[in-house]
PDB file of C-alpha atoms (C1' of nucleotides) in Angstrom:
ATOM      1  CA  UNK A 171     101.947  80.662  59.916  1.00 69.00           C
ATOM      2  CA  UNK A 172      99.985  81.421  63.053  1.00 76.00           C
ATOM      3  CA  UNK A 173      99.948  85.086  63.807  1.00 81.00           C
ATOM      4  CA  UNK A 174     100.300  86.531  67.254  1.00 89.00           C
ATOM      5  CA  UNK A 175      97.363  88.598  68.442  1.00 93.00           C
ATOM      6  CA  UNK A 176      96.477  90.551  71.528  1.00 95.00           C
ATOM      7  CA  UNK A 177      94.056  89.330  74.172  1.00 96.00           C
ATOM      8  CA  UNK A 178      90.866  91.430  74.012  1.00 96.00           C
ATOM      9  CA  UNK A 179      90.607  91.588  77.807  1.00 97.00           C
ATOM     10  CA  UNK A 180      94.147  92.906  77.979  1.00 98.00           C
ATOM     11  CA  UNK A 181      93.229  95.542  75.411  1.00 97.00           C
ATOM     12  CA  UNK A 182      90.254  96.570  77.521  1.00 97.00           C
ATOM     13  CA  UNK A 183      92.422  96.669  80.647  1.00 98.00           C
ATOM     14  CA  UNK A 184      94.619  99.212  78.909  1.00 98.00           C
ATOM     15  CA  UNK A 185      91.642 101.360  78.011  1.00 96.00           C
ATOM     16  CA  UNK A 186      91.685 102.056  81.741  1.00 96.00           C
ATOM     17  CA  UNK A 187      95.365 101.915  82.677  1.00 97.00           C
ATOM     18  CA  UNK A 188      96.346 103.622  79.453  1.00 97.00           C
ATOM     19  CA  UNK A 189      94.534 106.792  80.470  1.00 97.00           C
ATOM     20  CA  UNK A 190      96.364 109.579  82.149  1.00 98.00           C
ATOM     21  CA  UNK A 191      96.243 109.510  85.982  1.00 98.00           C
ATOM     22  CA  UNK A 192      94.485 106.168  86.375  1.00 98.00           C
ATOM     23  CA  UNK A 193      97.557 104.307  87.598  1.00 98.00           C
ATOM     24  CA  UNK A 194      98.305 107.037  90.108  1.00 98.00           C
ATOM     25  CA  UNK A 195      94.757 107.233  91.453  1.00 98.00           C
ATOM     26  CA  UNK A 196      94.546 103.499  92.027  1.00 98.00           C
ATOM     27  CA  UNK A 197      97.960 103.480  93.655  1.00 98.00           C
ATOM     28  CA  UNK A 198      96.774 106.132  96.120  1.00 98.00           C
ATOM     29  CA  UNK A 199      93.654 104.204  96.974  1.00 98.00           C
ATOM     30  CA  UNK A 200      95.668 101.054  97.645  1.00 98.00           C
ATOM     31  CA  UNK A 201      97.018 102.990 100.634  1.00 97.00           C
ATOM     32  CA  UNK A 202      93.442 103.264 101.963  1.00 97.00           C
ATOM     33  CA  UNK A 203      90.228 105.177 101.280  1.00 97.00           C
ATOM     34  CA  UNK A 204      90.725 108.767 100.255  1.00 97.00           C
ATOM     35  CA  UNK A 205      88.691 111.898  99.810  1.00 97.00           C
ATOM     36  CA  UNK A 206      88.619 114.001  96.671  1.00 97.00           C
ATOM     37  CA  UNK A 207      90.871 116.628  98.240  1.00 96.00           C
ATOM     38  CA  UNK A 208      93.291 113.974  99.503  1.00 96.00           C
ATOM     39  CA  UNK A 209      93.739 112.801  95.947  1.00 97.00           C
ATOM     40  CA  UNK A 210      94.345 116.276  94.561  1.00 96.00           C
ATOM     41  CA  UNK A 211      96.881 116.799  97.359  1.00 95.00           C
ATOM     42  CA  UNK A 212      98.693 113.517  96.809  1.00 96.00           C
ATOM     43  CA  UNK A 213      98.719 113.438  93.016  1.00 97.00           C
ATOM     44  CA  UNK A 214     100.850 116.291  91.723  1.00 93.00           C
ATOM     45  CA  UNK A 215      99.275 118.482  89.057  1.00 96.00           C
ATOM     46  CA  UNK A 216      96.015 116.588  88.588  1.00 97.00           C
ATOM     47  CA  UNK A 217      93.103 118.950  88.050  1.00 97.00           C
ATOM     48  CA  UNK A 218      89.697 118.687  89.714  1.00 97.00           C
ATOM     49  CA  UNK A 219      88.085 118.336  86.326  1.00 97.00           C
ATOM     50  CA  UNK A 220      90.057 115.307  85.215  1.00 97.00           C
ATOM     51  CA  UNK A 221      89.998 113.743  88.672  1.00 98.00           C
ATOM     52  CA  UNK A 222      86.223 113.986  88.702  1.00 98.00           C
ATOM     53  CA  UNK A 223      86.050 112.440  85.215  1.00 97.00           C
ATOM     54  CA  UNK A 224      88.388 109.630  86.168  1.00 98.00           C
ATOM     55  CA  UNK A 225      86.548 108.829  89.394  1.00 98.00           C
ATOM     56  CA  UNK A 226      83.290 108.514  87.490  1.00 97.00           C
ATOM     57  CA  UNK A 227      84.873 106.158  84.989  1.00 97.00           C
ATOM     58  CA  UNK A 228      86.484 104.049  87.698  1.00 98.00           C
ATOM     59  CA  UNK A 229      83.232 103.852  89.623  1.00 98.00           C
ATOM     60  CA  UNK A 230      81.424 102.900  86.424  1.00 96.00           C
ATOM     61  CA  UNK A 231      83.988 100.149  85.815  1.00 97.00           C
ATOM     62  CA  UNK A 232      83.470  98.782  89.313  1.00 97.00           C
ATOM     63  CA  UNK A 233      86.994  99.573  90.430  1.00 98.00           C
ATOM     64  CA  UNK A 234      86.116 102.100  93.110  1.00 98.00           C
ATOM     65  CA  UNK A 235      83.165 102.871  95.381  1.00 97.00           C
ATOM     66  CA  UNK A 236      82.006 106.372  96.248  1.00 97.00           C
ATOM     67  CA  UNK A 237      80.635 106.675  99.781  1.00 97.00           C
ATOM     68  CA  UNK A 238      78.817 109.764 100.997  1.00 95.00           C
ATOM     69  CA  UNK A 239      78.895 110.683 104.696  1.00 93.00           C
ATOM     70  CA  UNK A 240      76.386 113.439 105.473  1.00 86.00           C
ATOM     71  CA  UNK A 241      78.683 115.383 107.755  1.00 87.00           C
ATOM     72  CA  UNK A 242      79.113 119.120 107.591  1.00 81.00           C
ATOM     73  CA  UNK A 243      80.658 119.800 105.199  1.00 85.00           C
ATOM     74  CA  UNK A 244      79.836 116.610 103.369  1.00 91.00           C
ATOM     75  CA  UNK A 245      82.486 113.915 103.418  1.00 95.00           C
ATOM     76  CA  UNK A 246      82.905 111.734 100.365  1.00 97.00           C
ATOM     77  CA  UNK A 247      85.239 108.813 100.489  1.00 97.00           C
ATOM     78  CA  UNK A 248      86.554 106.754  97.617  1.00 98.00           C
ATOM     79  CA  UNK A 249      87.704 103.201  98.179  1.00 98.00           C
ATOM     80  CA  UNK A 250      88.725 100.272  96.013  1.00 98.00           C
ATOM     81  CA  UNK A 251      86.459  97.331  95.313  1.00 98.00           C
ATOM     82  CA  UNK A 252      87.909  93.812  95.205  1.00 98.00           C
ATOM     83  CA  UNK A 253      88.380  94.314  91.473  1.00 98.00           C
ATOM     84  CA  UNK A 254      90.348  97.448  92.211  1.00 98.00           C
ATOM     85  CA  UNK A 255      92.423  95.966  95.024  1.00 98.00           C
ATOM     86  CA  UNK A 256      93.296  93.102  92.721  1.00 98.00           C
ATOM     87  CA  UNK A 257      95.355  95.511  90.657  1.00 98.00           C
ATOM     88  CA  UNK A 258      97.843  95.731  93.499  1.00 98.00           C
ATOM     89  CA  UNK A 259     100.194  93.052  92.158  1.00 98.00           C
ATOM     90  CA  UNK A 260     100.307  94.609  88.717  1.00 98.00           C
ATOM     91  CA  UNK A 261     100.997  98.074  90.075  1.00 98.00           C
ATOM     92  CA  UNK A 262     103.600  96.667  92.459  1.00 98.00           C
ATOM     93  CA  UNK A 263     105.437  95.238  89.467  1.00 98.00           C
ATOM     94  CA  UNK A 264     105.299  98.618  87.779  1.00 98.00           C
ATOM     95  CA  UNK A 265     106.733 100.124  90.953  1.00 98.00           C
ATOM     96  CA  UNK A 266     109.577  97.593  91.007  1.00 98.00           C
ATOM     97  CA  UNK A 267     110.314  98.186  87.355  1.00 98.00           C
ATOM     98  CA  UNK A 268     110.323 101.934  87.955  1.00 98.00           C
ATOM     99  CA  UNK A 269     112.715 101.637  90.902  1.00 98.00           C
ATOM    100  CA  UNK A 270     115.092  99.622  88.755  1.00 98.00           C
ATOM    101  CA  UNK A 271     114.947 101.578  85.528  1.00 98.00           C
ATOM    102  CA  UNK A 272     113.607 105.066  85.904  1.00 96.00           C
ATOM    103  CA  UNK A 273     116.219 107.735  86.284  1.00 90.00           C
ATOM    104  CA  UNK A 274     115.168 111.012  87.791  1.00 87.00           C
ATOM    105  CA  UNK A 275     116.779 113.957  86.101  1.00 79.00           C
ATOM    106  CA  UNK A 276     118.284 116.273  88.672  1.00 75.00           C
ATOM    107  CA  UNK A 277     118.297 119.979  88.135  1.00 61.00           C
ATOM    108  CA  UNK A 278     121.790 121.335  87.904  1.00 58.00           C
ATOM    109  CA  UNK A 279     122.854 122.951  91.178  1.00 58.00           C
ATOM    110  CA  UNK A 280     124.451 126.172  89.951  1.00 43.00           C
TER     111      UNK A 280
ATOM    112  CA  UNK B  23     100.567 112.560 110.886  1.00 70.00           C
ATOM    113  CA  UNK B  24     102.776 111.318 108.088  1.00 77.00           C
ATOM    114  CA  UNK B  25     101.132 111.738 104.754  1.00 81.00           C
ATOM    115  CA  UNK B  26     101.212 109.167 102.031  1.00 89.00           C
ATOM    116  CA  UNK B  27     102.851 110.284  98.812  1.00 94.00           C
ATOM    117  CA  UNK B  28     103.551 108.769  95.444  1.00 95.00           C
ATOM    118  CA  UNK B  29     106.974 107.557  94.371  1.00 96.00           C
ATOM    119  CA  UNK B  30     108.338 109.897  91.683  1.00 96.00           C
ATOM    120  CA  UNK B  31     109.716 106.992  89.656  1.00 97.00           C
ATOM    121  CA  UNK B  32     106.310 105.377  89.679  1.00 98.00           C
ATOM    122  CA  UNK B  33     104.804 108.636  88.457  1.00 97.00           C
ATOM    123  CA  UNK B  34     107.318 108.747  85.620  1.00 97.00           C
ATOM    124  CA  UNK B  35     106.602 105.111  84.757  1.00 98.00           C
ATOM    125  CA  UNK B  36     102.975 106.057  84.248  1.00 98.00           C
ATOM    126  CA  UNK B  37     103.900 108.896  81.959  1.00 96.00           C
ATOM    127  CA  UNK B  38     104.748 106.039  79.634  1.00 96.00           C
ATOM    128  CA  UNK B  39     102.255 103.316  80.514  1.00 97.00           C
ATOM    129  CA  UNK B  40      99.509 105.879  81.014  1.00 97.00           C
ATOM    130  CA  UNK B  41      99.615 106.823  77.362  1.00 97.00           C
ATOM    131  CA  UNK B  42      97.278 105.281  74.905  1.00 97.00           C
ATOM    132  CA  UNK B  43      98.692 102.227  73.055  1.00 98.00           C
ATOM    133  CA  UNK B  44     101.963 101.929  74.995  1.00 98.00           C
ATOM    134  CA  UNK B  45     100.899  98.839  76.939  1.00 98.00           C
ATOM    135  CA  UNK B  46      99.746  97.142  73.761  1.00 98.00           C
ATOM    136  CA  UNK B  47     102.870  97.952  71.777  1.00 98.00           C
ATOM    137  CA  UNK B  48     105.178  96.593  74.452  1.00 98.00           C
ATOM    138  CA  UNK B  49     103.035  93.482  74.837  1.00 98.00           C
ATOM    139  CA  UNK B  50     103.412  92.831  71.100  1.00 98.00           C
ATOM    140  CA  UNK B  51     107.149  93.238  71.197  1.00 98.00           C
ATOM    141  CA  UNK B  52     107.437  90.796  74.102  1.00 98.00           C
ATOM    142  CA  UNK B  53     106.380  88.203  71.539  1.00 97.00           C
ATOM    143  CA  UNK B  54     109.468  89.053  69.496  1.00 97.00           C
ATOM    144  CA  UNK B  55     110.770  91.793  67.203  1.00 97.00           C
ATOM    145  CA  UNK B  56     108.173  93.323  64.944  1.00 97.00           C
ATOM    146  CA  UNK B  57     107.994  95.574  61.925  1.00 97.00           C
ATOM    147  CA  UNK B  58     105.924  98.733  61.734  1.00 97.00           C
ATOM    148  CA  UNK B  59     103.312  97.009  59.600  1.00 96.00           C
ATOM    149  CA  UNK B  60     103.193  93.996  61.944  1.00 96.00           C
ATOM    150  CA  UNK B  61     102.268  96.338  64.767  1.00 97.00           C
ATOM    151  CA  UNK B  62      99.517  98.069  62.815  1.00 96.00           C
ATOM    152  CA  UNK B  63      98.188  94.622  61.884  1.00 95.00           C
ATOM    153  CA  UNK B  64      98.289  93.244  65.429  1.00 96.00           C
ATOM    154  CA  UNK B  65      97.048  96.294  67.315  1.00 97.00           C
ATOM    155  CA  UNK B  66      93.457  96.982  66.339  1.00 93.00           C
ATOM    156  CA  UNK B  67      92.670 100.561  65.323  1.00 96.00           C
ATOM    157  CA  UNK B  68      96.055 102.128  65.998  1.00 97.00           C
ATOM    158  CA  UNK B  69      96.938 104.722  63.375  1.00 96.00           C
ATOM    159  CA  UNK B  70     100.293 105.074  61.654  1.00 97.00           C
ATOM    160  CA  UNK B  71     100.601 108.570  63.048  1.00 97.00           C
ATOM    161  CA  UNK B  72     100.294 107.604  66.690  1.00 97.00           C
ATOM    162  CA  UNK B  73     102.308 104.421  66.262  1.00 98.00           C
ATOM    163  CA  UNK B  74     105.146 106.440  64.768  1.00 97.00           C
ATOM    164  CA  UNK B  75     104.935 108.932  67.641  1.00 97.00           C
ATOM    165  CA  UNK B  76     104.879 106.190  70.243  1.00 98.00           C
ATOM    166  CA  UNK B  77     107.816 104.315  68.738  1.00 98.00           C
ATOM    167  CA  UNK B  78     109.923 107.470  68.811  1.00 97.00           C
ATOM    168  CA  UNK B  79     109.065 108.049  72.451  1.00 97.00           C
ATOM    169  CA  UNK B  80     109.793 104.455  73.401  1.00 98.00           C
ATOM    170  CA  UNK B  81     113.089 104.533  71.541  1.00 97.00           C
ATOM    171  CA  UNK B  82     113.957 107.791  73.261  1.00 96.00           C
ATOM    172  CA  UNK B  83     113.162 106.224  76.636  1.00 97.00           C
ATOM    173  CA  UNK B  84     115.440 103.282  75.896  1.00 97.00           C
ATOM    174  CA  UNK B  85     112.628 100.755  75.881  1.00 98.00           C
ATOM    175  CA  UNK B  86     112.894  99.721  72.248  1.00 98.00           C
ATOM    176  CA  UNK B  87     115.553  99.626  69.547  1.00 97.00           C
ATOM    177  CA  UNK B  88     114.930 100.471  65.919  1.00 97.00           C
ATOM    178  CA  UNK B  89     116.995  98.442  63.474  1.00 96.00           C
ATOM    179  CA  UNK B  90     117.206  99.246  59.784  1.00 95.00           C
ATOM    180  CA  UNK B  91     117.879  96.471  57.270  1.00 93.00           C
ATOM    181  CA  UNK B  92     118.664  97.924  53.849  1.00 84.00           C
ATOM    182  CA  UNK B  93     116.632  95.394  51.926  1.00 85.00           C
ATOM    183  CA  UNK B  94     114.300  96.334  49.117  1.00 79.00           C
ATOM    184  CA  UNK B  95     111.942  97.662  50.237  1.00 84.00           C
ATOM    185  CA  UNK B  96     113.598  98.685  53.454  1.00 90.00           C
ATOM    186  CA  UNK B  97     112.958  96.520  56.506  1.00 94.00           C
ATOM    187  CA  UNK B  98     112.745  98.133  59.889  1.00 96.00           C
ATOM    188  CA  UNK B  99     112.503  96.035  62.963  1.00 97.00           C
ATOM    189  CA  UNK B 100     111.605  97.106  66.461  1.00 98.00           C
ATOM    190  CA  UNK B 101     112.752  95.088  69.450  1.00 98.00           C
ATOM    191  CA  UNK B 102     112.765  95.523  73.202  1.00 98.00           C
ATOM    192  CA  UNK B 103     115.833  96.480  75.177  1.00 98.00           C
ATOM    193  CA  UNK B 104     116.482  94.880  78.566  1.00 98.00           C
ATOM    194  CA  UNK B 105     114.606  97.781  80.118  1.00 98.00           C
ATOM    195  CA  UNK B 106     111.666  97.019  77.873  1.00 98.00           C
ATOM    196  CA  UNK B 107     111.743  93.254  78.411  1.00 98.00           C
ATOM    197  CA  UNK B 108     111.785  93.892  82.128  1.00 98.00           C
ATOM    198  CA  UNK B 109     108.220  95.151  81.859  1.00 98.00           C
ATOM    199  CA  UNK B 110     107.103  91.611  81.147  1.00 98.00           C
ATOM    200  CA  UNK B 111     106.193  90.779  84.749  1.00 98.00           C
ATOM    201  CA  UNK B 112     104.143  93.920  85.172  1.00 98.00           C
ATOM    202  CA  UNK B 113     102.263  93.366  81.929  1.00 98.00           C
ATOM    203  CA  UNK B 114     101.738  89.712  82.803  1.00 98.00           C
ATOM    204  CA  UNK B 115     100.032  90.815  86.009  1.00 98.00           C
ATOM    205  CA  UNK B 116      97.825  93.153  84.026  1.00 98.00           C
ATOM    206  CA  UNK B 117      96.965  90.233  81.766  1.00 98.00           C
ATOM    207  CA  UNK B 118      96.054  88.048  84.728  1.00 98.00           C
ATOM    208  CA  UNK B 119      93.961  90.784  86.249  1.00 98.00           C
ATOM    209  CA  UNK B 120      92.212  91.291  82.918  1.00 98.00           C
ATOM    210  CA  UNK B 121      91.461  87.586  82.542  1.00 98.00           C
ATOM    211  CA  UNK B 122      89.920  87.547  85.988  1.00 98.00           C
ATOM    212  CA  UNK B 123      87.948  90.779  85.905  1.00 98.00           C
ATOM    213  CA  UNK B 124      87.319  92.109  82.446  1.00 96.00           C
ATOM    214  CA  UNK B 125      84.005  91.144  80.966  1.00 90.00           C
ATOM    215  CA  UNK B 126      83.626  91.351  77.236  1.00 87.00           C
ATOM    216  CA  UNK B 127      80.268  92.660  76.182  1.00 80.00           C
ATOM    217  CA  UNK B 128      78.718  90.414  73.587  1.00 75.00           C
ATOM    218  CA  UNK B 129      76.597  91.781  70.822  1.00 61.00           C
ATOM    219  CA  UNK B 130      73.080  90.430  70.982  1.00 59.00           C
ATOM    220  CA  UNK B 131      72.616  87.549  68.534  1.00 58.00           C
ATOM    221  CA  UNK B 132      69.256  88.363  67.013  1.00 43.00           C
TER     222      UNK B 132
ATOM    223  C1'  DT C 211      76.847 139.936 105.574  1.00 91.97           C
ATOM    224  C1'  DA C 212      81.083 137.935 104.358  1.00 91.97           C
ATOM    225  C1'  DT C 213      84.063 134.015 104.802  1.00 91.97           C
ATOM    226  C1'  DT C 214      85.314 129.083 105.134  1.00 91.97           C
ATOM    227  C1'  DA C 215      85.082 124.312 103.725  1.00 91.97           C
ATOM    228  C1'  DT C 216      84.291 120.250 100.509  1.00 91.97           C
ATOM    229  C1'  DA C 217      83.329 118.405  96.238  1.00 91.97           C
ATOM    230  C1'  DC C 218      82.647 119.250  92.536  1.00 91.97           C
ATOM    231  C1'  DT C 219      80.895 121.801  87.564  1.00 91.97           C
ATOM    232  C1'  DT C 220      81.271 125.087  83.716  1.00 91.97           C
ATOM    233  C1'  DA C 221      83.354 127.582  79.955  1.00 91.97           C
ATOM    234  C1'  DC C 222      87.068 128.067  77.453  1.00 91.97           C
ATOM    235  C1'  DA C 223      92.063 126.950  75.695  1.00 91.97           C
ATOM    236  C1'  DT C 224      95.571 123.787  74.480  1.00 91.97           C
ATOM    237  C1'  DA C 225      97.457 119.225  73.639  1.00 91.97           C
ATOM    238  C1'  DA C 226      96.870 114.563  72.054  1.00 91.97           C
ATOM    239  C1'  DA C 227      94.901 111.365  69.039  1.00 91.97           C
ATOM    240  C1'  DG C 228      92.284 110.122  64.748  1.00 91.97           C
ATOM    241  C1'  DT C 229      91.586 110.472  59.486  1.00 91.97           C
ATOM    242  C1'  DT C 230      92.869 110.783  54.972  1.00 91.97           C
ATOM    243  C1'  DA C 231      96.019 111.762  51.549  1.00 91.97           C
ATOM    244  C1'  DT C 232     100.785 112.040  50.282  1.00 91.97           C
ATOM    245  C1'  DT C 233     105.952 111.085  50.177  1.00 91.97           C
ATOM    246  C1'  DA C 234     110.603 108.596  49.349  1.00 91.97           C
ATOM    247  C1'  DA C 235     113.297 104.964  47.433  1.00 91.97           C
ATOM    248  C1'  DG C 236     113.984 101.335  44.578  1.00 91.97           C
ATOM    249  C1'  DA C 237     112.353  97.554  41.740  1.00 91.97           C
ATOM    250  C1'  DA C 238     109.211  95.732  38.534  1.00 91.97           C
ATOM    251  C1'  DA C 239     105.555  95.911  35.212  1.00 91.97           C
ATOM    252  C1'  DT C 240     103.382  98.252  31.119  1.00 91.97           C
TER     253       DT C 240
ATOM    254  C1'  DA D 299     109.430 106.556  30.160  1.00 91.97           C
ATOM    255  C1'  DT D 300     105.650 106.156  33.121  1.00 91.97           C
ATOM    256  C1'  DT D 301     102.860 103.831  36.154  1.00 91.97           C
ATOM    257  C1'  DT D 302     102.656 100.461  39.991  1.00 91.97           C
ATOM    258  C1'  DC D 303     104.126  98.165  44.165  1.00 91.97           C
ATOM    259  C1'  DT D 304     106.168  97.965  48.717  1.00 91.97           C
ATOM    260  C1'  DT D 305     107.453  99.722  53.530  1.00 91.97           C
ATOM    261  C1'  DA D 306     107.656 103.165  56.684  1.00 91.97           C
ATOM    262  C1'  DA D 307     106.466 106.782  57.527  1.00 91.97           C
ATOM    263  C1'  DT D 308     104.861 112.292  57.268  1.00 91.97           C
ATOM    264  C1'  DA D 309     101.501 116.397  56.482  1.00 91.97           C
ATOM    265  C1'  DA D 310      97.325 118.722  56.905  1.00 91.97           C
ATOM    266  C1'  DC D 311      93.307 118.744  59.052  1.00 91.97           C
ATOM    267  C1'  DT D 312      89.394 117.216  62.448  1.00 91.97           C
ATOM    268  C1'  DT D 313      87.933 115.434  66.713  1.00 91.97           C
ATOM    269  C1'  DT D 314      88.642 114.114  71.433  1.00 91.97           C
ATOM    270  C1'  DA D 315      91.100 114.498  75.790  1.00 91.97           C
ATOM    271  C1'  DT D 316      93.158 117.105  79.055  1.00 91.97           C
ATOM    272  C1'  DG D 317      94.383 121.575  81.350  1.00 91.97           C
ATOM    273  C1'  DT D 318      93.038 126.223  83.487  1.00 91.97           C
ATOM    274  C1'  DA D 319      90.475 129.395  85.865  1.00 91.97           C
ATOM    275  C1'  DA D 320      86.410 130.680  87.728  1.00 91.97           C
ATOM    276  C1'  DG D 321      82.002 129.512  89.662  1.00 91.97           C
ATOM    277  C1'  DT D 322      78.248 126.613  92.311  1.00 91.97           C
ATOM    278  C1'  DA D 323      75.746 124.368  96.392  1.00 91.97           C
ATOM    279  C1'  DT D 324      75.286 123.602 101.134  1.00 91.97           C
ATOM    280  C1'  DA D 325      75.738 124.714 105.807  1.00 91.97           C
ATOM    281  C1'  DA D 326      78.424 126.500 109.485  1.00 91.97           C
ATOM    282  C1'  DT D 327      81.067 130.205 111.533  1.00 91.97           C
ATOM    283  C1'  DA D 328      82.976 135.330 112.196  1.00 91.97           C
TER     284       DA D 328
END
DNA sequence: TATTATACTTACATAAAGTTATTAAGAAAT
DNA sequence: ATTTCTTAATAACTTTATGTAAGTATAATA
């Protein structure tokens, strides 16, 4: 009997997507390049520490590019590479799934 | 200027998918119902502790169903609900992305 | 001199995940 | 009767990841 097994590339993909915040960061950047402070504004509750960690990992994985503009104060912009932009379809499907299935719990009024 | 913001349902979706192992567990179950020991066999390096935690969460979120068959020894089978099966398209896109972009580092043959 | 701004870093605390040993229930073997 | 086997976990403990709060560097402005 032939046993099912996972694809190693898929496993590696989820070493990225399976980390907290990664899916949200990439989603933000699909909207266009963003600065560090844009990301902390847009992503609720992410801390500077973890955002910095995540950006380093994503840059290391070739998913984002960090561009430095020597303005005053310095402007640093993060943008997606082709590899990063190519995640759009996958994240769009997550979005569609979420719209169909995720229920937002309302707080009781009163 | 209208500011971009994340969709709350999408954020909640990534509270699931953004956890370690979740994407792999669901991928396994898309292949068909599986037992606890099947999952530990198929998913490399997952521990019983975390698998048990994850299965409880996924059951709680209505993504999987836990069925008990009172055989000897007991047989417990996990299967996807419609909500869970509906993640197939999203995970397929992750798979395609992974096949295109993820490079597997070979160990030097020497 | 003190304050503002951006993009972080540092030290410390808590939460999540990993490791190893153990449990429960029932059957079967010794 | 006691040990052994099986599945599906759980318990105690260690390590890693994430969260929190404060601090740093640079240069301009008040």
